[in-house]
Structure formats: structure tokens, C-alpha cells
Short mmCIF file of N, CA, C and O in Angstrom, two decimals:
data_model
loop_
_atom_site.label_atom_id
_atom_site.label_comp_id
_atom_site.label_asym_id
_atom_site.label_seq_id
_atom_site.Cartn_x
_atom_site.Cartn_y
_atom_site.Cartn_z
N UNK A 1 -4.12 -33.38 38.22
CA UNK A 1 -5.31 -33.13 39.02
C UNK A 1 -5.92 -31.83 38.53
O UNK A 1 -5.24 -30.85 38.31
N UNK A 2 -7.20 -31.81 38.35
CA UNK A 2 -7.86 -30.57 37.94
C UNK A 2 -9.01 -30.30 38.90
O UNK A 2 -9.42 -31.17 39.64
N UNK A 3 -9.49 -29.10 38.86
CA UNK A 3 -10.51 -28.70 39.81
C UNK A 3 -9.87 -28.29 41.11
O UNK A 3 -8.68 -28.11 41.21
N UNK A 4 -10.66 -28.15 42.12
CA UNK A 4 -10.17 -27.76 43.42
C UNK A 4 -9.84 -28.98 44.26
O UNK A 4 -10.60 -29.95 44.30
N UNK A 5 -8.73 -28.95 44.93
CA UNK A 5 -8.29 -30.06 45.79
C UNK A 5 -9.31 -30.31 46.91
O UNK A 5 -9.48 -31.44 47.34
N UNK A 6 -9.98 -29.28 47.37
CA UNK A 6 -10.86 -29.41 48.52
C UNK A 6 -12.36 -29.48 48.19
O UNK A 6 -13.18 -29.52 49.09
N UNK A 7 -12.74 -29.47 46.91
CA UNK A 7 -14.18 -29.37 46.64
C UNK A 7 -14.92 -30.70 46.58
O UNK A 7 -16.13 -30.72 46.37
N UNK A 8 -14.22 -31.82 46.74
CA UNK A 8 -14.86 -33.14 46.75
C UNK A 8 -15.75 -33.36 45.52
O UNK A 8 -16.81 -33.99 45.60
N UNK A 9 -15.32 -32.81 44.38
CA UNK A 9 -16.05 -33.02 43.14
C UNK A 9 -17.26 -32.15 42.92
O UNK A 9 -18.00 -32.34 41.95
N UNK A 10 -17.48 -31.14 43.78
CA UNK A 10 -18.67 -30.31 43.65
C UNK A 10 -18.52 -29.23 42.57
O UNK A 10 -19.51 -28.64 42.17
N UNK A 11 -17.30 -28.95 42.15
CA UNK A 11 -17.06 -27.88 41.19
C UNK A 11 -16.82 -26.52 41.84
O UNK A 11 -16.51 -25.56 41.15
N UNK A 12 -16.96 -26.43 43.17
CA UNK A 12 -16.73 -25.17 43.86
C UNK A 12 -15.27 -24.79 43.81
O UNK A 12 -14.39 -25.64 43.77
N UNK A 13 -14.99 -23.48 43.79
CA UNK A 13 -13.61 -23.01 43.77
C UNK A 13 -12.95 -23.02 45.15
O UNK A 13 -11.75 -22.88 45.27
N UNK A 14 -13.75 -23.15 46.19
CA UNK A 14 -13.23 -23.22 47.58
C UNK A 14 -12.36 -22.05 47.94
O UNK A 14 -11.27 -22.20 48.48
N UNK A 15 -12.82 -20.87 47.65
CA UNK A 15 -12.07 -19.66 47.97
C UNK A 15 -12.25 -19.23 49.41
O UNK A 15 -11.48 -18.45 49.93
N UNK A 16 -13.27 -19.73 50.09
CA UNK A 16 -13.58 -19.25 51.43
C UNK A 16 -13.38 -20.26 52.54
O UNK A 16 -14.33 -20.66 53.18
N UNK A 17 -12.16 -20.66 52.78
CA UNK A 17 -11.91 -21.60 53.87
C UNK A 17 -11.56 -20.88 55.16
O UNK A 17 -11.42 -21.50 56.20
N UNK A 18 -11.38 -19.59 55.11
CA UNK A 18 -11.05 -18.80 56.31
C UNK A 18 -12.28 -18.04 56.78
O UNK A 18 -13.02 -17.48 56.00
N UNK A 19 -12.45 -18.04 58.08
CA UNK A 19 -13.55 -17.28 58.68
C UNK A 19 -13.10 -15.85 58.89
O UNK A 19 -12.01 -15.61 59.39
N UNK A 20 -13.92 -14.90 58.50
CA UNK A 20 -13.59 -13.49 58.75
C UNK A 20 -13.76 -13.15 60.22
O UNK A 20 -13.05 -12.30 60.76
N UNK A 21 -14.69 -13.85 60.90
CA UNK A 21 -15.00 -13.54 62.29
C UNK A 21 -15.55 -14.81 62.94
O UNK A 21 -16.33 -15.54 62.33
N UNK A 22 -15.20 -15.10 64.15
CA UNK A 22 -15.65 -16.24 64.93
C UNK A 22 -15.56 -17.58 64.17
O UNK A 22 -16.56 -18.15 63.74
N UNK A 23 -14.34 -18.10 64.00
CA UNK A 23 -14.16 -19.33 63.22
C UNK A 23 -14.93 -20.54 63.77
O UNK A 23 -15.26 -21.44 63.02
N UNK A 24 -15.27 -20.53 65.03
CA UNK A 24 -16.00 -21.67 65.61
C UNK A 24 -17.38 -21.84 64.97
O UNK A 24 -17.91 -22.94 64.90
N UNK A 25 -17.97 -20.74 64.47
CA UNK A 25 -19.29 -20.80 63.86
C UNK A 25 -19.24 -20.82 62.34
O UNK A 25 -20.26 -20.74 61.68
N UNK A 26 -18.03 -20.89 61.78
CA UNK A 26 -17.84 -20.81 60.35
C UNK A 26 -18.09 -22.17 59.71
O UNK A 26 -17.64 -23.19 60.21
N UNK A 27 -18.79 -22.18 58.59
CA UNK A 27 -19.03 -23.42 57.88
C UNK A 27 -18.79 -23.17 56.39
O UNK A 27 -19.29 -22.20 55.83
N UNK A 28 -18.03 -24.04 55.77
CA UNK A 28 -17.74 -23.93 54.34
C UNK A 28 -17.96 -25.29 53.72
O UNK A 28 -17.65 -26.31 54.34
N UNK A 29 -18.46 -25.34 52.49
CA UNK A 29 -18.67 -26.62 51.83
C UNK A 29 -17.35 -27.33 51.56
O UNK A 29 -17.32 -28.53 51.33
N UNK A 30 -16.25 -26.60 51.61
CA UNK A 30 -14.94 -27.17 51.29
C UNK A 30 -14.11 -27.49 52.52
O UNK A 30 -13.20 -28.30 52.46
N UNK A 31 -14.40 -26.88 53.64
CA UNK A 31 -13.57 -27.01 54.84
C UNK A 31 -13.93 -28.25 55.63
O UNK A 31 -15.09 -28.53 55.87
N UNK A 32 -12.92 -29.02 56.00
CA UNK A 32 -13.11 -30.20 56.85
C UNK A 32 -12.87 -29.84 58.31
O UNK A 32 -11.98 -29.05 58.63
N UNK A 33 -13.66 -30.43 59.18
CA UNK A 33 -13.47 -30.23 60.61
C UNK A 33 -12.12 -30.76 61.03
O UNK A 33 -11.59 -31.70 60.44
N UNK A 34 -11.56 -30.17 62.05
CA UNK A 34 -10.31 -30.61 62.66
C UNK A 34 -9.09 -30.43 61.74
O UNK A 34 -8.06 -31.05 61.95
N UNK A 35 -9.23 -29.60 60.71
CA UNK A 35 -8.11 -29.23 59.85
C UNK A 35 -8.01 -27.71 59.96
O UNK A 35 -9.00 -27.02 59.96
N UNK A 36 -6.79 -27.20 60.05
CA UNK A 36 -6.61 -25.75 60.21
C UNK A 36 -7.23 -24.99 59.03
O UNK A 36 -7.37 -25.51 57.93
N UNK A 37 -7.57 -23.74 59.28
CA UNK A 37 -8.10 -22.88 58.22
C UNK A 37 -7.10 -22.75 57.09
O UNK A 37 -7.48 -22.68 55.91
N UNK A 38 -5.82 -22.71 57.41
CA UNK A 38 -4.78 -22.57 56.40
C UNK A 38 -4.72 -23.77 55.47
O UNK A 38 -4.41 -23.66 54.30
N UNK A 39 -5.02 -24.95 56.00
CA UNK A 39 -4.97 -26.19 55.22
C UNK A 39 -6.30 -26.50 54.56
O UNK A 39 -6.36 -27.08 53.49
N UNK A 40 -7.41 -26.13 55.14
CA UNK A 40 -8.76 -26.19 54.60
C UNK A 40 -9.39 -27.58 54.61
O UNK A 40 -10.48 -27.74 55.10
N UNK A 41 -8.72 -28.58 54.03
CA UNK A 41 -9.37 -29.88 53.93
C UNK A 41 -8.35 -31.01 54.11
O UNK A 41 -7.14 -30.82 53.97
N UNK A 42 -8.87 -32.18 54.42
CA UNK A 42 -8.02 -33.35 54.62
C UNK A 42 -7.21 -33.68 53.38
O UNK A 42 -6.05 -34.12 53.48
N UNK A 43 -7.77 -33.51 52.21
CA UNK A 43 -7.07 -33.84 50.98
C UNK A 43 -5.81 -32.99 50.82
O UNK A 43 -4.75 -33.48 50.46
N UNK A 44 -5.91 -31.69 51.08
CA UNK A 44 -4.72 -30.83 50.96
C UNK A 44 -3.71 -31.18 52.06
O UNK A 44 -2.51 -31.15 51.81
N UNK A 45 -4.19 -31.53 53.25
CA UNK A 45 -3.28 -31.99 54.31
C UNK A 45 -2.52 -33.23 53.87
O UNK A 45 -1.30 -33.35 54.07
N UNK A 46 -3.22 -34.14 53.21
CA UNK A 46 -2.57 -35.36 52.69
C UNK A 46 -1.57 -35.05 51.61
O UNK A 46 -0.49 -35.66 51.54
N UNK A 47 -1.87 -34.10 50.74
CA UNK A 47 -0.95 -33.70 49.67
C UNK A 47 0.32 -33.09 50.26
O UNK A 47 1.43 -33.41 49.83
N UNK A 48 0.16 -32.22 51.26
CA UNK A 48 1.34 -31.63 51.90
C UNK A 48 2.18 -32.71 52.59
O UNK A 48 3.42 -32.69 52.50
N UNK A 49 1.53 -33.64 53.27
CA UNK A 49 2.26 -34.71 53.94
C UNK A 49 3.03 -35.56 52.93
O UNK A 49 4.19 -35.90 53.14
N UNK A 50 2.37 -35.93 51.82
CA UNK A 50 3.02 -36.72 50.77
C UNK A 50 4.23 -35.97 50.19
O UNK A 50 5.30 -36.55 50.01
N UNK A 51 4.05 -34.70 49.87
CA UNK A 51 5.12 -33.92 49.28
C UNK A 51 6.32 -33.81 50.23
O UNK A 51 7.48 -33.96 49.81
N UNK A 52 6.06 -33.58 51.50
CA UNK A 52 7.14 -33.51 52.50
C UNK A 52 7.87 -34.84 52.60
O UNK A 52 9.10 -34.89 52.66
N UNK A 53 7.10 -35.91 52.65
CA UNK A 53 7.69 -37.24 52.72
C UNK A 53 8.56 -37.54 51.49
O UNK A 53 9.67 -38.04 51.60
N UNK A 54 8.06 -37.21 50.32
CA UNK A 54 8.79 -37.42 49.08
C UNK A 54 10.09 -36.63 49.07
O UNK A 54 11.16 -37.16 48.70
N UNK A 55 10.04 -35.37 49.45
CA UNK A 55 11.25 -34.54 49.47
C UNK A 55 12.26 -35.10 50.48
O UNK A 55 13.45 -35.19 50.21
N UNK A 56 11.77 -35.50 51.66
CA UNK A 56 12.65 -36.09 52.65
C UNK A 56 13.34 -37.35 52.13
O UNK A 56 14.54 -37.52 52.28
N UNK A 57 12.57 -38.23 51.51
CA UNK A 57 13.13 -39.49 51.00
C UNK A 57 14.11 -39.23 49.85
O UNK A 57 15.18 -39.84 49.79
N UNK A 58 13.75 -38.34 48.94
CA UNK A 58 14.67 -38.01 47.84
C UNK A 58 15.91 -37.28 48.36
O UNK A 58 16.99 -37.41 47.80
N UNK A 59 15.72 -36.51 49.43
CA UNK A 59 16.86 -35.81 50.04
C UNK A 59 17.91 -36.76 50.57
O UNK A 59 19.09 -36.43 50.62
N UNK A 60 17.49 -37.96 50.96
CA UNK A 60 18.44 -38.96 51.47
C UNK A 60 19.17 -39.70 50.35
O UNK A 60 20.14 -40.39 50.60
N UNK A 61 18.72 -39.54 49.13
CA UNK A 61 19.32 -40.23 47.99
C UNK A 61 20.69 -39.61 47.70
O UNK A 61 20.81 -38.38 47.62
N UNK A 62 21.73 -40.44 47.58
CA UNK A 62 23.09 -39.91 47.43
C UNK A 62 23.35 -39.36 46.01
O UNK A 62 23.91 -40.04 45.15
N UNK A 63 22.92 -38.16 45.78
CA UNK A 63 23.13 -37.50 44.48
C UNK A 63 23.03 -35.99 44.69
O UNK A 63 22.50 -35.53 45.72
N UNK A 64 23.49 -35.24 43.74
CA UNK A 64 23.38 -33.79 43.79
C UNK A 64 21.93 -33.43 43.41
O UNK A 64 21.49 -33.81 42.33
N UNK A 65 21.22 -32.77 44.28
CA UNK A 65 19.83 -32.46 44.02
C UNK A 65 19.39 -31.20 44.74
O UNK A 65 20.00 -30.79 45.71
N UNK A 66 18.32 -30.62 44.26
CA UNK A 66 17.67 -29.49 44.92
C UNK A 66 16.20 -29.51 44.53
O UNK A 66 15.80 -30.16 43.57
N UNK A 67 15.39 -28.78 45.28
CA UNK A 67 13.93 -28.82 45.15
C UNK A 67 13.38 -27.40 45.10
O UNK A 67 13.94 -26.49 45.69
N UNK A 68 12.27 -27.24 44.41
CA UNK A 68 11.54 -25.98 44.46
C UNK A 68 10.06 -26.31 44.66
O UNK A 68 9.63 -27.44 44.44
N UNK A 69 9.30 -25.32 45.06
CA UNK A 69 7.87 -25.52 45.32
C UNK A 69 7.08 -24.53 44.46
O UNK A 69 7.32 -23.33 44.51
N UNK A 70 6.16 -25.10 43.68
CA UNK A 70 5.23 -24.30 42.89
C UNK A 70 3.82 -24.69 43.32
O UNK A 70 3.51 -25.86 43.43
N UNK A 71 3.01 -23.71 43.61
CA UNK A 71 1.63 -23.98 44.05
C UNK A 71 0.71 -23.65 42.88
O UNK A 71 0.72 -22.54 42.34
N UNK A 72 -0.10 -24.64 42.48
CA UNK A 72 -1.04 -24.46 41.38
C UNK A 72 -2.45 -24.24 41.91
O UNK A 72 -2.92 -24.98 42.77
N UNK A 73 -3.08 -23.19 41.45
CA UNK A 73 -4.48 -22.88 41.75
C UNK A 73 -5.00 -22.18 40.50
O UNK A 73 -4.55 -22.48 39.40
N UNK A 74 -5.91 -21.22 40.66
CA UNK A 74 -6.34 -20.46 39.50
C UNK A 74 -5.13 -19.80 38.85
O UNK A 74 -5.00 -19.72 37.65
N UNK A 75 -4.20 -19.35 39.69
CA UNK A 75 -2.91 -18.83 39.23
C UNK A 75 -1.81 -19.66 39.89
O UNK A 75 -1.91 -20.01 41.06
N UNK A 76 -0.78 -19.98 39.12
CA UNK A 76 0.37 -20.69 39.69
C UNK A 76 1.30 -19.67 40.30
O UNK A 76 1.40 -18.54 39.83
N UNK A 77 1.98 -20.07 41.37
CA UNK A 77 2.95 -19.18 41.96
C UNK A 77 4.16 -19.97 42.44
O UNK A 77 4.01 -21.07 42.98
N UNK A 78 5.33 -19.41 42.22
CA UNK A 78 6.55 -20.00 42.72
C UNK A 78 6.64 -19.69 44.20
O UNK A 78 6.65 -18.51 44.59
N UNK A 79 6.68 -20.71 45.04
CA UNK A 79 6.69 -20.51 46.48
C UNK A 79 8.12 -20.50 47.00
O UNK A 79 8.45 -19.74 47.90
N UNK A 80 8.97 -21.35 46.45
CA UNK A 80 10.38 -21.34 46.83
C UNK A 80 11.25 -21.72 45.64
O UNK A 80 10.85 -22.51 44.80
N UNK A 81 12.42 -21.10 45.58
CA UNK A 81 13.38 -21.41 44.52
C UNK A 81 14.14 -22.68 44.90
O UNK A 81 13.91 -23.25 45.96
N UNK A 82 15.04 -23.11 44.03
CA UNK A 82 15.80 -24.33 44.30
C UNK A 82 16.51 -24.25 45.63
O UNK A 82 17.17 -23.26 45.94
N UNK A 83 16.33 -25.32 46.44
CA UNK A 83 16.92 -25.36 47.78
C UNK A 83 17.10 -26.82 48.19
O UNK A 83 16.63 -27.73 47.51
N UNK A 84 17.73 -27.01 49.31
CA UNK A 84 17.94 -28.35 49.83
C UNK A 84 16.64 -28.93 50.38
O UNK A 84 15.66 -28.20 50.60
N UNK A 85 16.64 -30.23 50.62
CA UNK A 85 15.46 -30.88 51.22
C UNK A 85 15.16 -30.26 52.59
O UNK A 85 14.01 -30.03 52.94
N UNK A 86 16.21 -29.99 53.36
CA UNK A 86 16.03 -29.42 54.71
C UNK A 86 15.36 -28.05 54.66
O UNK A 86 14.64 -27.67 55.56
N UNK A 87 15.60 -27.29 53.59
CA UNK A 87 14.98 -25.98 53.45
C UNK A 87 13.60 -26.07 52.81
O UNK A 87 12.75 -25.22 53.05
N UNK A 88 13.35 -27.10 52.02
CA UNK A 88 12.11 -27.23 51.28
C UNK A 88 10.96 -27.77 52.11
O UNK A 88 9.83 -27.32 51.99
N UNK A 89 11.23 -28.76 52.98
CA UNK A 89 10.16 -29.39 53.76
C UNK A 89 9.39 -28.38 54.60
O UNK A 89 8.15 -28.38 54.60
N UNK A 90 10.05 -27.46 55.33
CA UNK A 90 9.27 -26.47 56.08
C UNK A 90 8.40 -25.58 55.21
O UNK A 90 7.30 -25.17 55.60
N UNK A 91 8.85 -25.29 53.99
CA UNK A 91 8.06 -24.50 53.04
C UNK A 91 6.78 -25.24 52.71
O UNK A 91 5.68 -24.67 52.72
N UNK A 92 6.89 -26.53 52.41
CA UNK A 92 5.72 -27.35 52.11
C UNK A 92 4.79 -27.41 53.31
O UNK A 92 3.58 -27.25 53.19
N UNK A 93 5.35 -27.65 54.48
CA UNK A 93 4.54 -27.78 55.70
C UNK A 93 3.76 -26.51 56.02
O UNK A 93 2.71 -26.57 56.66
N UNK A 94 4.26 -25.35 55.56
CA UNK A 94 3.59 -24.09 55.86
C UNK A 94 2.77 -23.54 54.67
O UNK A 94 2.31 -22.40 54.72
N UNK A 95 2.56 -24.36 53.65
CA UNK A 95 1.72 -23.91 52.53
C UNK A 95 0.29 -23.66 53.01
O UNK A 95 -0.26 -24.45 53.78
N UNK A 96 -0.28 -22.59 52.54
CA UNK A 96 -1.69 -22.28 52.80
C UNK A 96 -2.51 -22.68 51.58
O UNK A 96 -2.09 -22.48 50.45
N UNK A 97 -3.69 -23.23 51.81
CA UNK A 97 -4.59 -23.54 50.72
C UNK A 97 -5.12 -22.25 50.15
O UNK A 97 -5.62 -21.39 50.86
N UNK A 98 -5.02 -22.09 48.81
CA UNK A 98 -5.42 -20.83 48.19
C UNK A 98 -6.78 -20.89 47.52
O UNK A 98 -7.34 -19.84 47.18
N UNK A 99 -7.32 -22.08 47.32
CA UNK A 99 -8.59 -22.18 46.62
C UNK A 99 -8.41 -21.97 45.13
O UNK A 99 -7.30 -21.92 44.61
N UNK A 100 -9.49 -21.86 44.44
CA UNK A 100 -9.46 -21.70 43.00
C UNK A 100 -9.43 -23.06 42.32
O UNK A 100 -9.47 -24.10 42.96
N UNK A 101 -9.38 -23.04 41.01
CA UNK A 101 -9.34 -24.27 40.24
C UNK A 101 -7.94 -24.43 39.65
O UNK A 101 -7.31 -23.47 39.27
N UNK A 102 -7.47 -25.65 39.60
CA UNK A 102 -6.10 -25.92 39.14
C UNK A 102 -5.94 -25.47 37.69
O UNK A 102 -6.72 -25.89 36.84
N UNK A 103 -4.93 -24.67 37.44
CA UNK A 103 -4.68 -24.16 36.12
C UNK A 103 -3.20 -24.42 35.81
O UNK A 103 -2.33 -23.62 36.16
N UNK A 104 -2.89 -25.54 35.16
CA UNK A 104 -1.51 -25.88 34.86
C UNK A 104 -0.94 -24.99 33.75
O UNK A 104 0.27 -24.96 33.56
N UNK A 105 -1.78 -24.28 33.03
CA UNK A 105 -1.31 -23.42 31.96
C UNK A 105 -0.84 -22.07 32.46
O UNK A 105 -0.17 -21.34 31.73
N UNK A 106 -1.16 -21.71 33.71
CA UNK A 106 -0.76 -20.39 34.19
C UNK A 106 0.67 -20.45 34.53
O UNK A 106 1.49 -19.74 34.60
#
């Protein structure tokens, strides 16, 4: 996936999903209604839900395994080191949308 997860193909970097003051009056081309400021858009909410579901299902698989979370945006960042499914799912559920454009090379 390239570009911004929340820009709906507009090319915007979607850096401003948080309101500095009075969020009720805040409007962003990237922000979807009824989605938290931290999540920003329905697409990112769906990605978090899918990732949590995948980790849960793989966690039930009878094998030695561990998971880590890396968040890709303009800059990639390691969000959590190798851990169990039980430790990884809450990390995914609490990811904040960072905006920017996906940069797999960072």
C-alpha cells in the first residue's frame, strides 16, 4: 500500500486528523465522522481490526510464535518488539494514525 491510508486517493498526507481546539467543529479532508481522532478514518480502523483478528487467529495456531508491530508512514517506527498474541493485540488496538505517506524504505 502506498500513499496515505486515510486520503481516499487525494494525495494528501493527512497529517491533521486531530483538532487543536473544539473537536466538534473540526473538519479534515481525511477524517471520517464517528471515528476517533486517534484512528482518523474508517480505513485505518479496518486495518487495525484486521491486524488484531489476524494476530488472534495466528495466536491460536499450535506452534512457537511471536509478533511485533511496525507502523509505516513517512517514517517507519517499531511500536512493539516480539511478544505474544495476548500482548500484541492491545498494542494494535491502541495505534494512533500518524499521517504522512507510506515509506517502506524508511
